[in-house]
Amino acid sequence: MKGYSQFCPVAKGAEIFNERWTPLIIREMMCGSRRFNDLKRGNPMMSPSLLSQRLKFLEQAGVVEKKTGNNESVEYSLTESGRDLGEVVTRLGLWGLRWARSRLTEDDYDPQLLMWDIRRRIDTSAFPPGRVVLSFMFRDMPSNRRAYWLVVENGDVDLCIKFPGFDVDLTFVTTSKTMADIWMGHTTIRKETSNGNLTLEGSRKLKSNIDDWFTCSVFSDPEALRESLT
Amino acid sequence: MKGYSQFCPVAKGAEIFNERWTPLIIREMMCGSRRFNDLKRGNPMMSPSLLSQRLKFLEQAGVVEKKTGNNESVEYSLTESGRDLGEVVTRLGLWGLRWARSRLTEDDYDPQLLMWDIRRRIDTSAFPPGRVVLSFMFRDMPSNRRAYWLVVENGDVDLCIKFPGFDVDLTFVTTSKTMADIWMGHTTIRKETSNGNLTLEGSRKLKSNIDDWFTCSVFSDPEALRESLT
DNA sequence: CGGTATCCCCCGCGATACTG
DNA sequence: CAGTATCGCGGGGGATACCG
């Protein structure tokens, strides 16, 4: 994007921030993604070349830092400037939560993206030792996007799009929209199980302490998020 | 701009906010511009058709309200949603002030834009009754962009790019960069007169109470601006 | 895994002119 | 003043293939 030829700080900020995908890349980093392919998984519709291009630009702009480990591994992270810019992202998200919710289209409810979000917010410390397998069935989706599994083990959570072969401890049966609404805090697991939009099948224990380990999106608690802004 | 196909509030917010010029249009409205041509003057590099297109989109997005008076006059204003989005703009500006200042190019110091900003922040209440004429001479500019006049009268401020024919009460002689730096609070009138980057010629009285009527950009006081955010 | 390299299309947007 | 109409191009960015 070409510049605005204005000295105004809003214009100079917009020259960096107001590009396609940029807030979403920063959002991913704020959520802890540091690897190229993780950033890409958080933005599946973005082409790798464009992601690469943006990362280079953001690095040059002092927002993102690229570190190459001695084992050739590459990590991206936010600089202090980038973390500051994160507050703009947060505020934009708070605005979107309040004012852009009505603009959600069917296309927006991508279950894979939802699962990727859920994956990184699962509180593994609330699980018993050993392996726990969760499965999610989205009734409204075509067969190739209907089923997902989360395998929780040793503090790690793996997202699978094919049956991992392990016994399933708890199954969520619902629609992508219901699940996303729960995720965003527009409704609760309790409400949606009551009205039948969500069915939980499996371990009674996992069901009973679900609020301990199923951590919703940071946007599900706008008040807390707002207070986290300086 | 096409959507992101993500339910995330940041993505939905970005679909509206992250378009070219959008933050600058909202900034203009936050500063009080309500007429089409005023919005355009605040963004001189933007083509009228694009401004029209953006206003239509922002209206449809519930950010901007268009009102047609009975005398066919048209006014644009921010809705509640738009004022909320203004906080994102403000925060982006605060970020730009701190982190994007080093990216300023020669092209950014447009004296006309600067004068348009100064014009609307002049505190007319601090002036004596009658007409006061200020002139600004930018030494670094070519002749067609070197001189501007502000005619203050009856609480109104008019910006002229040609000599208005009235006696001038006070003249600023400086460069566009020095003036912009004063405007943004990076330096002060006092400092720049001391070091010779700014010369004030004319009414001793207007010079002596210049801090009363020459009101700098809202971004010149970041602390106050930050506190204005909810 | 962590990107590049291409290709190509589309349309965003800048420029200019014009209208009521 | 408040826009619309038109035109043309540049490059943003989507898709896909490929590489070390």
Coordinates of C-alpha atoms (C1' of nucleotides) in Angstrom, one line a residue:
Chain A
M1 CA 0.0 0.0 0.0
K2 CA 1.4 3.4 -0.9
G3 CA 1.6 6.1 1.8
Y4 CA -0.7 8.9 2.5
S5 CA 1.7 11.8 2.3
Q6 CA 0.5 13.1 5.7
F7 CA 2.6 13.7 8.8
C8 CA -0.4 12.9 11.0
P9 CA 0.4 10.0 13.4
V10 CA -2.8 8.3 12.4
A11 CA -1.7 8.3 8.8
K12 CA 1.7 7.0 9.6
G13 CA 0.3 4.3 11.8
A14 CA -2.2 3.4 9.2
E15 CA 0.5 3.0 6.6
I16 CA 1.8 0.1 8.7
F17 CA -1.4 -1.2 10.3
N18 CA -4.0 -0.8 7.7
E19 CA -2.9 -3.5 5.3
R20 CA -4.8 -6.6 4.6
W21 CA -4.1 -9.4 7.1
T22 CA -1.8 -7.3 9.3
P23 CA -4.1 -7.2 12.4
L24 CA -4.6 -11.0 12.1
I25 CA -0.9 -11.7 11.9
I26 CA -0.4 -9.6 15.0
R27 CA -3.3 -11.3 16.7
E28 CA -1.7 -14.7 16.1
M29 CA 1.5 -13.6 17.6
M30 CA -0.3 -12.2 20.6
C31 CA -1.8 -15.6 21.1
G32 CA 1.7 -17.1 21.1
S33 CA 2.2 -18.3 17.6
R34 CA 5.9 -18.0 16.7
R35 CA 6.4 -20.3 13.7
F36 CA 5.7 -19.5 10.1
N37 CA 3.4 -22.5 9.7
D38 CA 1.5 -21.7 12.9
L39 CA 0.9 -18.2 11.8
K40 CA -0.3 -19.7 8.5
R41 CA -2.6 -22.1 10.3
G42 CA -4.2 -19.2 12.1
N43 CA -4.8 -17.6 8.7
P44 CA -5.5 -20.5 6.4
M45 CA -6.8 -18.3 3.6
M46 CA -3.6 -16.4 3.4
S47 CA -1.1 -17.5 0.8
P48 CA 2.4 -18.3 2.1
S49 CA 4.0 -15.8 -0.2
L50 CA 1.8 -13.0 1.1
L51 CA 2.5 -14.0 4.7
S52 CA 6.2 -14.0 4.0
Q53 CA 5.9 -10.6 2.4
R54 CA 4.0 -9.2 5.3
L55 CA 6.4 -10.6 7.9
K56 CA 9.3 -9.0 6.0
F57 CA 7.5 -5.6 6.0
L58 CA 6.6 -5.8 9.6
E59 CA 10.1 -6.7 10.5
Q60 CA 11.4 -3.8 8.6
A61 CA 8.8 -1.6 10.3
G62 CA 10.1 -2.7 13.7
V63 CA 7.0 -4.5 14.7
V64 CA 8.1 -8.0 14.3
E65 CA 11.4 -9.6 15.2
K66 CA 12.8 -12.7 13.3
K67 CA 15.1 -15.0 15.2
T68 CA 17.0 -17.9 13.7
G69 CA 18.0 -20.5 16.2
N70 CA 21.3 -22.4 15.9
N71 CA 19.3 -25.4 14.7
E72 CA 18.0 -23.4 11.7
S73 CA 14.6 -23.1 13.4
V74 CA 13.0 -19.7 12.8
E75 CA 10.8 -17.8 15.2
Y76 CA 8.9 -14.6 14.8
S77 CA 7.9 -12.5 17.8
L78 CA 6.6 -9.1 18.5
T79 CA 8.9 -6.3 19.5
E80 CA 8.0 -3.7 22.1
S81 CA 6.5 -1.7 19.3
G82 CA 4.6 -4.8 18.1
R83 CA 3.2 -5.4 21.6
D84 CA 2.1 -1.8 21.7
L85 CA 0.4 -2.3 18.3
G86 CA -1.3 -5.3 19.9
E87 CA -3.3 -2.9 21.9
V88 CA -4.7 -1.4 18.7
V89 CA -5.6 -5.0 17.6
T90 CA -7.3 -5.7 21.0
R91 CA -9.3 -2.5 20.7
L92 CA -10.3 -3.3 17.2
G93 CA -11.4 -6.7 18.4
L94 CA -13.5 -5.2 21.2
W95 CA -15.1 -3.0 18.6
G96 CA -15.7 -5.9 16.3
L97 CA -17.3 -7.9 19.1
R98 CA -19.7 -5.2 19.9
W99 CA -20.4 -3.7 16.5
A100 CA -19.5 -6.1 13.7
R101 CA -21.2 -9.2 15.1
S102 CA -24.2 -8.7 12.9
R103 CA -22.0 -8.9 9.8
L104 CA -21.0 -12.5 10.4
T105 CA -21.7 -14.6 7.4
E106 CA -22.0 -18.4 7.1
D107 CA -18.6 -18.3 5.5
D108 CA -17.1 -17.0 8.7
Y109 CA -17.9 -20.0 10.8
D110 CA -14.9 -22.1 9.8
P111 CA -14.7 -25.1 12.2
Q112 CA -11.0 -25.7 11.5
L113 CA -10.1 -22.2 12.6
L114 CA -12.3 -22.5 15.6
M115 CA -10.6 -25.8 16.6
W116 CA -7.2 -24.2 16.1
D117 CA -8.3 -21.5 18.5
I118 CA -9.8 -23.9 21.0
R119 CA -6.6 -26.0 20.8
R120 CA -4.4 -23.3 22.2
R121 CA -6.7 -22.3 25.0
I122 CA -7.3 -25.7 26.5
D123 CA -6.1 -25.7 30.0
T124 CA -4.0 -28.8 30.1
S125 CA -3.2 -28.4 33.8
A126 CA -6.8 -29.3 34.7
F127 CA -6.5 -32.7 33.1
P128 CA -5.5 -35.9 34.8
P129 CA -2.1 -37.4 33.8
G130 CA -2.1 -39.6 30.8
R131 CA -3.9 -39.1 27.5
V132 CA -7.3 -37.5 27.1
V133 CA -9.0 -37.4 23.7
L134 CA -11.8 -35.0 22.9
S135 CA -13.8 -35.2 19.7
F136 CA -15.9 -32.5 18.0
M137 CA -18.7 -33.3 15.5
F138 CA -20.2 -30.4 13.6
R139 CA -23.5 -31.5 12.3
D140 CA -23.9 -28.6 9.9
M141 CA -20.6 -29.3 8.1
P142 CA -19.9 -31.5 5.1
S143 CA -18.2 -34.8 5.9
N144 CA -14.7 -33.5 5.1
R145 CA -15.0 -30.7 7.7
R146 CA -17.3 -32.4 10.2
A147 CA -15.0 -34.1 12.7
Y148 CA -12.0 -33.0 14.7
W149 CA -10.1 -34.5 17.6
L150 CA -8.0 -32.9 20.3
V151 CA -5.4 -35.2 21.8
V152 CA -4.2 -33.9 25.2
E153 CA -1.1 -35.5 26.5
N154 CA 1.9 -34.3 28.6
G155 CA 0.6 -30.8 28.6
D156 CA 0.5 -30.7 24.8
V157 CA -2.7 -30.5 22.7
D158 CA -2.7 -31.9 19.2
L159 CA -5.4 -31.1 16.7
C160 CA -6.3 -33.9 14.3
I161 CA -8.6 -33.9 11.3
K162 CA -8.5 -37.6 11.1
F163 CA -9.5 -40.1 13.8
P164 CA -6.2 -40.5 15.8
G165 CA -7.0 -44.1 16.7
F166 CA -7.3 -43.5 20.5
D167 CA -10.4 -44.1 22.6
V168 CA -12.4 -40.9 22.8
D169 CA -13.1 -39.6 26.3
L170 CA -15.6 -36.8 25.5
T171 CA -17.5 -35.9 22.4
F172 CA -19.1 -32.5 21.5
V173 CA -21.9 -32.8 19.0
T174 CA -23.1 -29.4 17.8
T175 CA -23.0 -26.9 15.0
S176 CA -20.1 -24.7 14.1
K177 CA -22.2 -21.6 14.8
T178 CA -23.2 -22.8 18.3
M179 CA -19.7 -23.7 19.1
A180 CA -18.4 -20.4 17.9
D181 CA -21.0 -18.6 19.9
I182 CA -19.9 -20.4 23.0
W183 CA -16.4 -19.7 22.2
M184 CA -17.0 -15.9 21.9
G185 CA -19.0 -15.8 25.1
H186 CA -22.3 -15.1 23.4
T187 CA -23.8 -18.1 25.1
T188 CA -22.5 -20.8 27.5
I189 CA -22.0 -24.5 27.4
R190 CA -24.7 -24.9 30.1
K191 CA -27.3 -23.0 28.1
E192 CA -26.6 -24.8 24.8
T193 CA -26.7 -28.2 26.4
S194 CA -30.0 -27.3 28.0
N195 CA -31.6 -26.3 24.8
G196 CA -30.2 -29.2 22.9
N197 CA -27.9 -27.3 20.5
L198 CA -24.9 -29.0 22.1
T199 CA -24.6 -32.6 23.3
L200 CA -21.8 -33.8 25.4
E201 CA -21.2 -37.6 25.4
G202 CA -18.6 -39.4 27.4
S203 CA -16.8 -39.1 30.7
R204 CA -19.0 -37.7 33.4
K205 CA -16.0 -36.3 35.2
L206 CA -14.8 -34.3 32.2
K207 CA -18.2 -33.0 31.8
S208 CA -18.5 -31.9 35.4
N209 CA -15.3 -29.9 35.5
I210 CA -15.5 -28.6 31.9
D211 CA -15.3 -25.0 33.0
D212 CA -11.9 -25.8 34.5
W213 CA -10.3 -26.9 31.3
F214 CA -12.4 -25.5 28.5
T215 CA -11.1 -21.9 28.3
C216 CA -13.1 -19.6 26.0
S217 CA -11.6 -16.9 23.7
V218 CA -10.1 -13.9 25.3
F219 CA -12.9 -11.9 23.7
S220 CA -15.4 -13.8 25.7
D221 CA -14.7 -11.6 28.6
P222 CA -14.6 -8.1 27.1
E223 CA -14.4 -6.3 30.5
A224 CA -11.3 -8.1 31.6
L225 CA -9.8 -7.6 28.2
R226 CA -10.5 -3.9 28.3
E227 CA -8.9 -3.6 31.7
S228 CA -5.8 -5.2 30.4
L229 CA -5.3 -2.2 28.1
T230 CA -3.0 0.4 29.5
Chain B
M1 CA -11.6 -5.5 0.3
K2 CA -12.9 -9.0 0.5
G3 CA -13.6 -10.6 3.8
Y4 CA -11.3 -12.9 5.8
S5 CA -13.8 -15.8 6.4
Q6 CA -13.1 -15.7 10.1
F7 CA -15.6 -15.3 12.9
C8 CA -12.9 -13.7 15.1
P9 CA -13.9 -10.1 16.1
V10 CA -10.5 -8.8 15.1
A11 CA -11.1 -10.1 11.6
K12 CA -14.7 -8.7 11.4
G13 CA -13.4 -5.4 12.7
A14 CA -10.6 -5.4 10.2
E15 CA -13.0 -6.0 7.3
I16 CA -14.4 -2.5 8.1
F17 CA -11.5 -0.7 9.5
N18 CA -8.6 -2.0 7.6
E19 CA -9.2 -0.3 4.3
R20 CA -7.2 2.4 2.7
W21 CA -8.2 5.9 4.0
T22 CA -10.8 4.7 6.4
P23 CA -8.9 5.7 9.6
L24 CA -8.3 9.1 8.1
I25 CA -11.9 9.7 7.2
I26 CA -12.9 8.8 10.8
R27 CA -10.1 11.1 12.1
E28 CA -11.6 14.0 10.1
M29 CA -15.0 13.4 11.5
M30 CA -13.6 13.2 15.0
C31 CA -12.1 16.6 14.4
G32 CA -15.5 18.0 13.5
S33 CA -15.6 17.8 9.7
R34 CA -19.1 17.1 8.5
R35 CA -19.2 18.2 4.9
F36 CA -18.0 16.2 2.0
N37 CA -15.6 18.8 0.8
D38 CA -14.2 19.4 4.3
L39 CA -13.5 15.6 4.5
K40 CA -11.8 15.9 1.2
R41 CA -9.7 18.9 2.2
G42 CA -8.5 16.8 5.2
N43 CA -7.4 14.2 2.7
P44 CA -6.4 16.0 -0.4
M45 CA -4.8 13.1 -2.1
M46 CA -8.0 11.1 -2.0
S47 CA -10.1 11.2 -5.1
P48 CA -13.7 12.3 -4.6
S49 CA -15.1 9.1 -6.1
L50 CA -13.2 7.0 -3.6
L51 CA -14.3 9.2 -0.7
S52 CA -17.9 8.9 -1.9
Q53 CA -17.5 5.1 -2.1
R54 CA -16.0 4.9 1.4
L55 CA -18.7 7.0 2.9
K56 CA -21.3 4.8 1.4
F57 CA -19.6 1.7 2.8
L58 CA -19.1 3.2 6.2
E59 CA -22.7 4.3 6.2
Q60 CA -23.9 0.8 5.3
A61 CA -21.5 -0.6 8.0
G62 CA -23.3 1.6 10.6
V63 CA -20.2 3.7 11.3
V64 CA -21.3 6.9 9.6
E65 CA -24.6 8.6 9.4
K66 CA -25.6 10.8 6.4
K67 CA -28.2 13.5 7.0
T68 CA -29.7 15.7 4.3
G69 CA -31.0 19.0 5.6
N70 CA -34.1 20.6 4.2
N71 CA -32.0 23.0 2.3
E72 CA -30.3 20.1 0.5
S73 CA -27.2 20.4 2.6
V74 CA -25.6 17.1 3.4
E75 CA -23.8 16.3 6.6
Y76 CA -21.9 13.2 7.6
S77 CA -21.4 12.3 11.2
L78 CA -20.2 9.4 13.3
T79 CA -22.8 7.1 14.9
E80 CA -22.2 5.6 18.3
S81 CA -20.5 2.8 16.6
G82 CA -18.3 5.3 14.7
R83 CA -17.4 7.1 17.9
D84 CA -16.4 3.8 19.4
L85 CA -14.3 3.1 16.3
G86 CA -12.7 6.5 16.9
E87 CA -11.0 5.0 19.9
V88 CA -9.2 2.6 17.7
V89 CA -8.2 5.5 15.5
T90 CA -6.9 7.4 18.6
R91 CA -4.9 4.4 19.7
L92 CA -3.5 3.9 16.3
G93 CA -2.4 7.6 16.3
L94 CA -0.8 7.2 19.7
W95 CA 1.1 4.3 18.4
G96 CA 2.1 6.2 15.3
L97 CA 3.3 9.1 17.3
R98 CA 5.6 6.8 19.4
W99 CA 6.7 4.2 16.9
A100 CA 6.2 5.5 13.3
R101 CA 7.7 8.9 13.7
S102 CA 11.0 7.8 12.2
R103 CA 9.2 6.8 9.0
L104 CA 8.2 10.3 8.2
T105 CA 9.4 11.3 4.7
E106 CA 9.8 14.7 3.1
D107 CA 6.6 14.0 1.3
D108 CA 4.7 13.9 4.5
Y109 CA 5.3 17.5 5.4
D110 CA 2.5 19.0 3.3
P111 CA 2.1 22.6 4.5
Q112 CA -1.5 22.8 3.2
L113 CA -2.6 19.9 5.3
L114 CA -0.8 21.4 8.2
M115 CA -2.5 24.7 7.7
W116 CA -5.9 23.0 7.5
D117 CA -5.2 21.3 10.8
I118 CA -4.0 24.5 12.4
R119 CA -7.0 26.4 11.1
R120 CA -9.5 24.3 13.0
R121 CA -7.5 24.4 16.3
I122 CA -7.1 28.1 16.5
D123 CA -8.8 29.3 19.7
T124 CA -10.7 32.3 18.4
S125 CA -12.0 33.2 21.8
A126 CA -8.6 34.4 22.7
F127 CA -8.6 37.0 20.0
P128 CA -9.7 40.6 20.3
P129 CA -12.9 41.6 18.5
G130 CA -12.5 42.5 14.8
R131 CA -10.3 40.9 12.2
V132 CA -6.9 39.3 12.9
V133 CA -4.8 38.1 10.0
L134 CA -2.0 35.6 10.4
S135 CA 0.4 34.7 7.7
F136 CA 2.7 31.7 7.4
M137 CA 5.8 31.5 5.2
F138 CA 7.4 28.2 4.6
R139 CA 11.0 28.9 3.4
D140 CA 11.5 25.3 2.3
M141 CA 8.5 25.2 -0.1
P142 CA 8.3 26.2 -3.7
S143 CA 6.5 29.5 -4.4
N144 CA 3.2 27.9 -5.1
R145 CA 3.0 26.3 -1.7
R146 CA 5.0 28.7 0.4
A147 CA 2.5 31.2 1.7
Y148 CA -0.8 30.8 3.6
W149 CA -3.0 33.2 5.5
L150 CA -5.5 32.7 8.3
V151 CA -8.2 35.3 8.6
V152 CA -9.8 35.2 12.0
E153 CA -13.0 37.1 12.3
N154 CA -16.3 36.7 14.2
G155 CA -15.1 33.4 15.6
D156 CA -14.4 32.0 12.2
V157 CA -11.1 31.1 10.7
D158 CA -10.6 31.1 7.0
L159 CA -7.6 29.6 5.3
C160 CA -6.3 31.4 2.2
I161 CA -3.7 30.3 -0.3
K162 CA -3.6 33.8 -1.8
F163 CA -3.0 37.1 -0.1
P164 CA -6.4 38.1 1.2
G165 CA -5.7 41.8 0.9
F166 CA -5.9 42.6 4.6
D167 CA -3.1 43.9 6.7
V168 CA -1.2 41.1 8.4
D169 CA -1.0 41.2 12.2
L170 CA 1.5 38.4 12.7
T171 CA 3.8 36.4 10.4
F172 CA 5.3 33.0 11.0
V173 CA 8.5 32.4 9.0
T174 CA 9.8 28.9 9.3
T175 CA 9.9 25.5 7.5
S176 CA 7.1 23.0 7.1
K177 CA 9.0 20.5 9.2
T178 CA 9.7 22.9 12.0
M179 CA 6.1 24.0 12.0
A180 CA 4.8 20.3 11.9
D181 CA 7.2 19.4 14.8
I182 CA 5.8 22.3 16.9
W183 CA 2.3 21.2 15.9
M184 CA 2.9 17.6 17.0
G185 CA 4.5 18.7 20.3
H186 CA 7.9 17.4 19.4
T187 CA 9.2 20.9 20.1
T188 CA 7.8 24.3 21.1
I189 CA 7.3 27.7 19.7
R190 CA 9.6 29.1 22.4
K191 CA 12.5 26.7 21.5
E192 CA 12.2 27.2 17.8
T193 CA 12.2 31.0 18.1
S194 CA 15.2 30.8 20.3
N195 CA 17.2 28.7 17.9
G196 CA 16.1 30.6 14.9
N197 CA 14.1 28.0 13.1
L198 CA 11.0 30.1 13.6
T199 CA 10.6 33.8 13.3
L200 CA 7.6 35.7 14.5
E201 CA 7.1 39.1 13.0
G202 CA 4.3 41.6 13.9
S203 CA 2.0 42.3 16.8
R204 CA 3.9 42.1 20.1
K205 CA 0.6 41.4 21.9
L206 CA -0.3 38.4 19.7
K207 CA 3.2 37.1 20.2
S208 CA 3.0 37.4 24.0
N209 CA -0.2 35.5 24.4
I210 CA 0.4 33.0 21.5
D211 CA 0.0 30.0 23.9
D212 CA -3.5 31.2 24.5
W213 CA -4.7 31.1 20.9
F214 CA -2.3 28.7 19.1
T215 CA -3.6 25.3 20.1
C216 CA -1.4 22.4 19.0
S217 CA -2.6 19.0 17.7
V218 CA -4.5 16.8 20.0
F219 CA -1.6 14.4 19.6
S220 CA 0.8 17.0 21.1
D221 CA -0.4 15.8 24.5
P222 CA -0.4 12.0 24.4
E223 CA -1.0 11.6 28.1
A224 CA -4.2 13.6 28.0
L225 CA -5.3 11.8 24.9
R226 CA -4.6 8.4 26.4
E227 CA -6.7 9.3 29.4
S228 CA -9.6 10.3 27.2
L229 CA -9.9 6.7 26.1
T230 CA -12.4 4.6 28.0
Chain C
dC1 C1' 9.4 -27.4 8.2
dG2 C1' 10.0 -22.7 6.2
dG3 C1' 9.6 -20.6 3.0
dT4 C1' 10.3 -18.9 -2.8
dA5 C1' 9.0 -18.5 -7.4
dT6 C1' 5.7 -17.7 -10.8
dC7 C1' 1.7 -16.6 -13.0
dC8 C1' -2.1 -14.0 -13.9
dC9 C1' -6.2 -11.9 -12.9
dC10 C1' -8.9 -8.6 -11.2
dC11 C1' -10.1 -4.5 -9.1
dG12 C1' -8.6 -0.9 -6.1
dC13 C1' -7.6 3.3 -6.7
dG14 C1' -5.7 7.5 -8.8
dA15 C1' -6.6 11.1 -12.3
dT16 C1' -9.5 13.8 -14.6
dA17 C1' -13.6 15.6 -16.3
dC18 C1' -18.1 16.7 -15.8
dT19 C1' -23.0 17.6 -13.8
dG20 C1' -27.0 19.7 -11.2
Chain D
dC1 C1' -21.1 22.6 -2.9
dA2 C1' -21.7 17.5 -3.4
dG3 C1' -20.9 14.5 -5.6
dT4 C1' -21.0 11.0 -10.5
dA5 C1' -18.8 9.1 -14.6
dT6 C1' -15.3 7.2 -17.0
dC7 C1' -10.9 5.3 -17.9
dG8 C1' -6.8 3.0 -17.5
dC9 C1' -2.9 1.0 -15.0
dG10 C1' -0.4 -1.2 -11.4
dG11 C1' 0.2 -4.1 -8.3
dG12 C1' -2.0 -6.5 -4.6
dG13 C1' -2.9 -10.8 -3.7
dG14 C1' -4.9 -15.5 -4.6
dA15 C1' -3.5 -20.1 -6.4
dT16 C1' -0.3 -23.4 -7.2
dA17 C1' 4.0 -25.4 -7.7
dC18 C1' 8.4 -26.0 -6.1
dC19 C1' 12.8 -26.1 -3.4
dG20 C1' 16.5 -26.8 0.3

